[in-house]
PDB file of C-alpha atoms in Angstrom:
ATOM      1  CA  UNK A 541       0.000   0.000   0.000  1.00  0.00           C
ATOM      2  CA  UNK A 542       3.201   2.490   0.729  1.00  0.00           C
ATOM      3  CA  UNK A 543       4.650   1.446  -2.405  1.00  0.00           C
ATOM      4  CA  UNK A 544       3.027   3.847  -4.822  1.00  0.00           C
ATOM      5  CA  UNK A 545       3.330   6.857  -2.184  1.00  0.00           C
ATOM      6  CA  UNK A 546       7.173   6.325  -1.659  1.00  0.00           C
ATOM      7  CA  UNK A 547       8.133   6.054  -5.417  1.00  0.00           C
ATOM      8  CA  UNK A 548       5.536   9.299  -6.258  1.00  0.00           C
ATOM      9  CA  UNK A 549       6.824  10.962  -3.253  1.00  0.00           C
ATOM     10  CA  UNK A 550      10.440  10.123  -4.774  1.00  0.00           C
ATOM     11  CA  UNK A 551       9.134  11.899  -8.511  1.00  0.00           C
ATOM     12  CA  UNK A 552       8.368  14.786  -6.795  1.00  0.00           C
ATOM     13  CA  UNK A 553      11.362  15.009  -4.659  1.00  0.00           C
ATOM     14  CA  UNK A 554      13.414  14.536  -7.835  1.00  0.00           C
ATOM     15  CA  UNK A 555      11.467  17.077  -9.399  1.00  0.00           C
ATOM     16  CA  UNK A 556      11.603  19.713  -6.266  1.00  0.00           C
ATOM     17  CA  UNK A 557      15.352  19.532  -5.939  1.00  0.00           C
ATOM     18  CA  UNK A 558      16.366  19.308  -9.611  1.00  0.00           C
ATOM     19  CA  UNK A 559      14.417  23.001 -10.173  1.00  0.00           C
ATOM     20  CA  UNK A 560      15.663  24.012  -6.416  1.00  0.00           C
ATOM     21  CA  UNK A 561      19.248  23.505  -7.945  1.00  0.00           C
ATOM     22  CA  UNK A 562      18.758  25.385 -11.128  1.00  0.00           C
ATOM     23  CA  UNK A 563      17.452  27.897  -9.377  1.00  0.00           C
ATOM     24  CA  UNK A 564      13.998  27.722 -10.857  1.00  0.00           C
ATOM     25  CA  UNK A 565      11.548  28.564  -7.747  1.00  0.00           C
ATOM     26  CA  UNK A 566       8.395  28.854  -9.949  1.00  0.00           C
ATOM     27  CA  UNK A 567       8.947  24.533 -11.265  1.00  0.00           C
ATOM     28  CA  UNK A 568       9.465  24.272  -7.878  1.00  0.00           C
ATOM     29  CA  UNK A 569       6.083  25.512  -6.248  1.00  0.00           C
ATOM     30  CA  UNK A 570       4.409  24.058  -9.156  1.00  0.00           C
ATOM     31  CA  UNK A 571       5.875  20.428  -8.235  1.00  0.00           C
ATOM     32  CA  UNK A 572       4.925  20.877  -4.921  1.00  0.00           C
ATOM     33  CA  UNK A 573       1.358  21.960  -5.575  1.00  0.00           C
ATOM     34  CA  UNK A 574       1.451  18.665  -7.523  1.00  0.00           C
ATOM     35  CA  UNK A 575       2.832  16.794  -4.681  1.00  0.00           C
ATOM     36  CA  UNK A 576      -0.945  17.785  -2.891  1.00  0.00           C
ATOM     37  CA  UNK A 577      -2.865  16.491  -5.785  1.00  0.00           C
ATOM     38  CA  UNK A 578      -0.994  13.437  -5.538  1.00  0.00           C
ATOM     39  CA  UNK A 579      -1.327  12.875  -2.058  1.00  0.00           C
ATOM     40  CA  UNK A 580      -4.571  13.439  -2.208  1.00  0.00           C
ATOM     41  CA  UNK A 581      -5.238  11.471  -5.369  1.00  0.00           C
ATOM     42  CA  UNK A 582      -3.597   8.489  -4.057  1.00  0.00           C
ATOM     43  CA  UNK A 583      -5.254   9.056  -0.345  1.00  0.00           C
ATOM     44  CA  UNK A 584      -8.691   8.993  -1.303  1.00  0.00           C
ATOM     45  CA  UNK A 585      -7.896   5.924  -4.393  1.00  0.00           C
ATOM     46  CA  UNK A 586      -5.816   3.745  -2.226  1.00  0.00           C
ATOM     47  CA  UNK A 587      -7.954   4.294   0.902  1.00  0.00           C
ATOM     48  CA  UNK A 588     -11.530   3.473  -0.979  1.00  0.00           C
ATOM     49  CA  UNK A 589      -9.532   0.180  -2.445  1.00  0.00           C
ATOM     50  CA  UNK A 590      -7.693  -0.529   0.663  1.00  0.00           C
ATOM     51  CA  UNK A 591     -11.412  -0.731   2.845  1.00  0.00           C
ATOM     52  CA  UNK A 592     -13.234  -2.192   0.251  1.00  0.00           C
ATOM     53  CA  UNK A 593     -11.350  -5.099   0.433  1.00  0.00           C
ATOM     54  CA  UNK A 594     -10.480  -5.394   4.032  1.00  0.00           C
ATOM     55  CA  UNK A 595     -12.767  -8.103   4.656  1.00  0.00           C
ATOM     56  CA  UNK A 596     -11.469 -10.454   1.946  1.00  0.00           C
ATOM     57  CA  UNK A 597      -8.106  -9.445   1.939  1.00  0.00           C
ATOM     58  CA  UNK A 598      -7.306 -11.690   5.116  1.00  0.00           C
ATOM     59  CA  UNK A 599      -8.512 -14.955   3.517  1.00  0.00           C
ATOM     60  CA  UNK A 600      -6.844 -13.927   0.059  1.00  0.00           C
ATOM     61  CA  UNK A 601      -3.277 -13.943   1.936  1.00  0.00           C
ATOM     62  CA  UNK A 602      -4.144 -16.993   3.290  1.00  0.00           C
ATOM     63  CA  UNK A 603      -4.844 -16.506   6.942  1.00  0.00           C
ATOM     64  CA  UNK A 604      -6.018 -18.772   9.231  1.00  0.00           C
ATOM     65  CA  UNK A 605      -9.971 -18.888   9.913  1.00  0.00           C
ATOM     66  CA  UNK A 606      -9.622 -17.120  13.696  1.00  0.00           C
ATOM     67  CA  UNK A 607      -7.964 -13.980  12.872  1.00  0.00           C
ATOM     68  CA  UNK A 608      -9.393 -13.813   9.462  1.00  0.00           C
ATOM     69  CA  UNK A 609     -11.825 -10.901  11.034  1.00  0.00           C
ATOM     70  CA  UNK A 610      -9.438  -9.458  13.127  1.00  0.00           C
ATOM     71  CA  UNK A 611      -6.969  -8.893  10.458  1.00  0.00           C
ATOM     72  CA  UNK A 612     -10.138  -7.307   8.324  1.00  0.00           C
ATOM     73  CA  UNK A 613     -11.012  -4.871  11.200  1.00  0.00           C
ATOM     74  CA  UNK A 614      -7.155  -3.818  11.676  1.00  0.00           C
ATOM     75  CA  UNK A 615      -6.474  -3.126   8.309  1.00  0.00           C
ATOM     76  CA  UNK A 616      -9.998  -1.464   7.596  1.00  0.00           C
ATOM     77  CA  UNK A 617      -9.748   1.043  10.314  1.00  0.00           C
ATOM     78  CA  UNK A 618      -5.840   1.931   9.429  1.00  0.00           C
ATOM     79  CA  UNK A 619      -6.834   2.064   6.261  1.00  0.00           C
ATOM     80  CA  UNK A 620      -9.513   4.854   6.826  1.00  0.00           C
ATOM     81  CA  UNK A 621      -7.263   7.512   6.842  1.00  0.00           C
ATOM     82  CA  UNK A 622      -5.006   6.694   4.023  1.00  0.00           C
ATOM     83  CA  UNK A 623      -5.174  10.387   2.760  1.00  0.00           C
ATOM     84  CA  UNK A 624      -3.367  11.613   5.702  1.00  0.00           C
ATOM     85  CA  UNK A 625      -0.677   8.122   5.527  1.00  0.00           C
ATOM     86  CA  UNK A 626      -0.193   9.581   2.154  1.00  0.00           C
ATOM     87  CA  UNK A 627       0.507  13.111   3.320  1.00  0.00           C
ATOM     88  CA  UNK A 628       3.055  11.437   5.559  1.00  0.00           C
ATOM     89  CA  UNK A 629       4.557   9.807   2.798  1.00  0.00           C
ATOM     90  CA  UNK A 630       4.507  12.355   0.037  1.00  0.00           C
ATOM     91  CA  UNK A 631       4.864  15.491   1.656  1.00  0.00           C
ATOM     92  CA  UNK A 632       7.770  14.239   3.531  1.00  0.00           C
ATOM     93  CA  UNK A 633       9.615  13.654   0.643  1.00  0.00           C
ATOM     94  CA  UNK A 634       8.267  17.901  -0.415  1.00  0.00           C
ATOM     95  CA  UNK A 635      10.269  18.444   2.516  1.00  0.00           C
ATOM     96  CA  UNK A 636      13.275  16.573   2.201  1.00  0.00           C
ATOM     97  CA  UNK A 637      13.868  18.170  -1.367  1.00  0.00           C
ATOM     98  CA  UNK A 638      14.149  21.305  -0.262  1.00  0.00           C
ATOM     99  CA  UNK A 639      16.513  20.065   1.914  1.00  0.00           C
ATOM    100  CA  UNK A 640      14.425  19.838   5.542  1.00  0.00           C
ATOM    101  CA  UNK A 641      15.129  16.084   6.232  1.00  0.00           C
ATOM    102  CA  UNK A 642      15.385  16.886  10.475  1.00  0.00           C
ATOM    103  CA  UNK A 643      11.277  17.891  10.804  1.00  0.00           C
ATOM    104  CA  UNK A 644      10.055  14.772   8.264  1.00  0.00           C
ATOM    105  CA  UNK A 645      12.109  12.519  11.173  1.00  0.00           C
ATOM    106  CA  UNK A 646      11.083  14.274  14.114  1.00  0.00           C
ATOM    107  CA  UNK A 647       7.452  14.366  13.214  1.00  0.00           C
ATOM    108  CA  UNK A 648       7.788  10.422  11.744  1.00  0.00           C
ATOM    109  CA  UNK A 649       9.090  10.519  15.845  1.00  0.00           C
ATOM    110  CA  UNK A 650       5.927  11.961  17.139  1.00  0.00           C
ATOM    111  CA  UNK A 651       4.191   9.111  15.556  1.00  0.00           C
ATOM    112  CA  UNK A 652       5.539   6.811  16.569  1.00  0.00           C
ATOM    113  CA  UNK A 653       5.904   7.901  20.195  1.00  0.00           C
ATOM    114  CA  UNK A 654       2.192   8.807  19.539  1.00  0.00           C
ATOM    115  CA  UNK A 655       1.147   5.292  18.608  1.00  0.00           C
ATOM    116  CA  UNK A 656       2.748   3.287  20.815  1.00  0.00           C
ATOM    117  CA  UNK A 657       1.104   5.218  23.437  1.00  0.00           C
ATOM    118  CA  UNK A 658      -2.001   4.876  22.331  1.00  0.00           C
ATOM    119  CA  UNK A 659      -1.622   1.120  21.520  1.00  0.00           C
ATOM    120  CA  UNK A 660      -0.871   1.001  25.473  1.00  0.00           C
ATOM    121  CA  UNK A 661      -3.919   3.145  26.509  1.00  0.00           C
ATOM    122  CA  UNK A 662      -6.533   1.429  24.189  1.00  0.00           C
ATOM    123  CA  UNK A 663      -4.954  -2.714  24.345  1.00  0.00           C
ATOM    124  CA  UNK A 664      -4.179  -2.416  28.068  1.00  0.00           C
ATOM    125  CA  UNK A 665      -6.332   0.006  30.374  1.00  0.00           C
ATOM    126  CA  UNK A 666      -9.342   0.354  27.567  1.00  0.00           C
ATOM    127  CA  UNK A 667      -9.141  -3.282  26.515  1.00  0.00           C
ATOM    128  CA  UNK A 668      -9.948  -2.471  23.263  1.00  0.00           C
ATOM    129  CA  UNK A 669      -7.594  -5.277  21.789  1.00  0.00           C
ATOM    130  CA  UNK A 670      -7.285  -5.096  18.035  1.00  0.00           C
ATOM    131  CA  UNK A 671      -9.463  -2.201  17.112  1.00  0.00           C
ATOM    132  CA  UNK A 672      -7.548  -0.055  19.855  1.00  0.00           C
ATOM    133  CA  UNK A 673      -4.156  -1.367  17.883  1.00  0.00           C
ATOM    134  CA  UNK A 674      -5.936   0.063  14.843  1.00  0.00           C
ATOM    135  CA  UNK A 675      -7.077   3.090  16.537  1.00  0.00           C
ATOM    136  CA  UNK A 676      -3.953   4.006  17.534  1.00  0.00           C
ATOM    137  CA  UNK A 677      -2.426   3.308  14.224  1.00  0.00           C
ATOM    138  CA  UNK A 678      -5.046   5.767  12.469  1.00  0.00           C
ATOM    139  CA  UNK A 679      -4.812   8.453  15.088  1.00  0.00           C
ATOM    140  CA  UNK A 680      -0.751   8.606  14.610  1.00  0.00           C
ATOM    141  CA  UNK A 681      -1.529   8.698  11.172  1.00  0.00           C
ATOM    142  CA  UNK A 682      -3.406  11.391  10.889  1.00  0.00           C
ATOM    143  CA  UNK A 683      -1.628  13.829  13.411  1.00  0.00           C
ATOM    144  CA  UNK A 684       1.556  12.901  11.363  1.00  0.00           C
ATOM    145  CA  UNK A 685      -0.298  13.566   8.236  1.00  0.00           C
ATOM    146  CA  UNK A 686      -1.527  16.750   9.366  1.00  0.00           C
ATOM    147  CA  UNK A 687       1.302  17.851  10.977  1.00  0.00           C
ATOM    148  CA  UNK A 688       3.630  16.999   7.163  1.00  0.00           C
ATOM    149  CA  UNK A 689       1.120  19.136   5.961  1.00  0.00           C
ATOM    150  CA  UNK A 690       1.027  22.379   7.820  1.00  0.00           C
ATOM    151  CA  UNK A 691       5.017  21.550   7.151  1.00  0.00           C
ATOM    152  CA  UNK A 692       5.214  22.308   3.689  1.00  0.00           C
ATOM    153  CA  UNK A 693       2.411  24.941   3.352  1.00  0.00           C
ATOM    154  CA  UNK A 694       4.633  26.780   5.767  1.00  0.00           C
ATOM    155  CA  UNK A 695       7.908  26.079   4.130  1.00  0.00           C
ATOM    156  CA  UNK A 696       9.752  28.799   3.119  1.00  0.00           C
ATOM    157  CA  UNK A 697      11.722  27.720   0.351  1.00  0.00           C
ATOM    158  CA  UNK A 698       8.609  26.408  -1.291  1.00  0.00           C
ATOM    159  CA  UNK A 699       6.325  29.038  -0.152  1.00  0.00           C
ATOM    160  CA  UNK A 700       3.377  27.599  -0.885  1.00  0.00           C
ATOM    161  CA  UNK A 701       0.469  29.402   1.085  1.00  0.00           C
ATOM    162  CA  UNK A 702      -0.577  32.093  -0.901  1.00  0.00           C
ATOM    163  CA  UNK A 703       0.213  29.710  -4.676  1.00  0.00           C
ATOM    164  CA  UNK A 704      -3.316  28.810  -5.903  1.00  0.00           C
ATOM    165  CA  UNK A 705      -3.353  24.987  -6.058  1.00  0.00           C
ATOM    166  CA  UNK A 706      -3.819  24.491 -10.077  1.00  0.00           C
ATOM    167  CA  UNK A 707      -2.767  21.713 -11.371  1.00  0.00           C
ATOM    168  CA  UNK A 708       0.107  21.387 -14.183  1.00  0.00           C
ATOM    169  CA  UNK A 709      -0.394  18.362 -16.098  1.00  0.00           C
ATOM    170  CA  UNK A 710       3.417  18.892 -17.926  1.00  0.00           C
ATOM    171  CA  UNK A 711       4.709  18.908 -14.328  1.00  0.00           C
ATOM    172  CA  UNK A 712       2.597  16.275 -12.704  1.00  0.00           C
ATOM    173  CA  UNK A 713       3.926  14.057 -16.036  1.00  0.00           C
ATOM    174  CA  UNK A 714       7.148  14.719 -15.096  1.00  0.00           C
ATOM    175  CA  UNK A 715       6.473  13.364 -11.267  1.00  0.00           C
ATOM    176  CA  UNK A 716       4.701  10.383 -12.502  1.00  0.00           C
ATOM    177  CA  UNK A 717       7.197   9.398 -15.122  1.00  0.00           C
ATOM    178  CA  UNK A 718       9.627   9.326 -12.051  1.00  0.00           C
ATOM    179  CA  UNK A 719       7.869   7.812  -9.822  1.00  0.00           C
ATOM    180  CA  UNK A 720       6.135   5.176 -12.046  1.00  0.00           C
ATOM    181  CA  UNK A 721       9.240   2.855 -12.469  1.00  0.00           C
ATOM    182  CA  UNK A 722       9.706   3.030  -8.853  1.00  0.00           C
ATOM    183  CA  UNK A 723       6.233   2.048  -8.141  1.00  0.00           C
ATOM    184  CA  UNK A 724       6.404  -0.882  -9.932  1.00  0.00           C
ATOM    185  CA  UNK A 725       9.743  -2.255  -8.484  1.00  0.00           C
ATOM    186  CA  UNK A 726       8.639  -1.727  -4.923  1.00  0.00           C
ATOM    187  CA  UNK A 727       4.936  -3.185  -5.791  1.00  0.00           C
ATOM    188  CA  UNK A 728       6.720  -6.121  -7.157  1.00  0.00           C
ATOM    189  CA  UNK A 729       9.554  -6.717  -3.920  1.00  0.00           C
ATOM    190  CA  UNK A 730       6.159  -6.293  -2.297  1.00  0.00           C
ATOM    191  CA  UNK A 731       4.295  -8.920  -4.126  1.00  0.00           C
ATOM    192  CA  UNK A 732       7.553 -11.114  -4.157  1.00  0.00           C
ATOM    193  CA  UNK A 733       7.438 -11.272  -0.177  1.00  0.00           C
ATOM    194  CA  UNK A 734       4.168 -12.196   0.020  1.00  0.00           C
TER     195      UNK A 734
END
C-alpha cells in the first residue's frame, strides 16, 4: 500500500530539488502543488480500495480462519485515513527536497511515540484489543499527516500558502514518469514477499 506513495513521493522530490538547484523557484512551487494532488489522489484511491477489500483481503493472503476478522477490522480502520498516511509519505519527501530532512524525522518521531502510546492506553487500560491497535495506528496517522502538511504549506523555500493549487499536467507528467518505475519495483519486492 506504501509502495506507490514512496516512489511518487520520490518523482516529486526529484522534481523539487532538480528546479531548487537550477534555481527555478516557480517549477518548484508548481511540483509541490502537484505533490498535494498526488497525495490526495492516491489518499482517497488507495484508501476506498484498501477498505473495500479489508474483509477479503485476510482470507486472500491466506490466513487462518480465527484472525481472518481481526486482520479485516485492523487493516480497515488503518486504512480509513489513508489520505493523511499519504501526506506522511509524500509530503515528507516535499520536505526533504528542499533540503528539511530533520522535521520529516522528528514528526515520523511523534508518531511513533504517539502510537505506541495509544496502543498502550486502548490494548491495556481500555481493553480495546485489536481495534484499539488500529485506533492508535489511524490516530498517529493522521496527526503525522496533518502535521507533514502544515510543514510544507509553511515552508519557506517552497512558499506555498498564498500559490493557488492548479494543477500542471506537464509537471505532474514529469512526477509520474519518475515515480512510475519506482512504483512498480517496490509493488513487485512487495508482491515477491508475500
Amino acid at each position: 500500500i506504501n509502495a506507490p506513495m514512496f516512489a511518487f513521493g520520490m518523482g516529486t522530490l526529484s522534481v523539487i530539488s532538480r528546479a531548487l538547484g537550477a534555481g527555478d523557484r516557480n517549477t518548484a512551487q508548481k511540483a509541490g502543488i502537484q505533490a498535494i494532488w498526488l497525495t490526495v489522489f492516491l489518499g482517497v484511491v488507495e484508501g476506498f480500495i484498501a477498505v473495500l477489500i479489508s474483509p477479503f483481503l485476510p482470507g486472500w493472503l491466506g490466513a487462518e480462519a480465527e484472525i481472518q476478522k481481526d486482520a479485516a477490522l485492523y487493516f480497515g480502520v488503518v486504512s480509513l485515513p489513508m489520505l493523511f498516511r499519504s501526506s506522511s509519505i509524500v509530503l515528507a519527501a516535499v520536505l526533504r527536497a528542499t533540503g528539511n530532512t530533520r522535521t520529516p524525522m522528528i514528526f515520523n518521531a511523534i508518531m511513533n511515540a504517539l502510537n505506541i502510546f495509544l496502543n498502550y492506553l486502548l490494548i491495556g487500560p481500555a481493553q480495546l484489543g485489536v481495534l484499539g491497535a488500529a485506533i492508535a495506528t489511524a490516530v498517529a496517522y493522521v496527526v503525522g499527516g496533518t502535521l507533514m502538511f502544515i510543514s510544507v504549506l509553511r515552508n519557506p523555500t517552497l512558499g506555498l500558502r498564498h500559490i493557488q493549487p492548479h494543477f500542471h499536467w506537464l509537471i505532474m507528467r514529469r512526477c509520474i514518469n519518475v515515480g512510475l518505475p519506482i512504483a512498480g519495483e517496490r509493488i513487485t519486492a512487495c508482491f515477491g514477499q508475500v
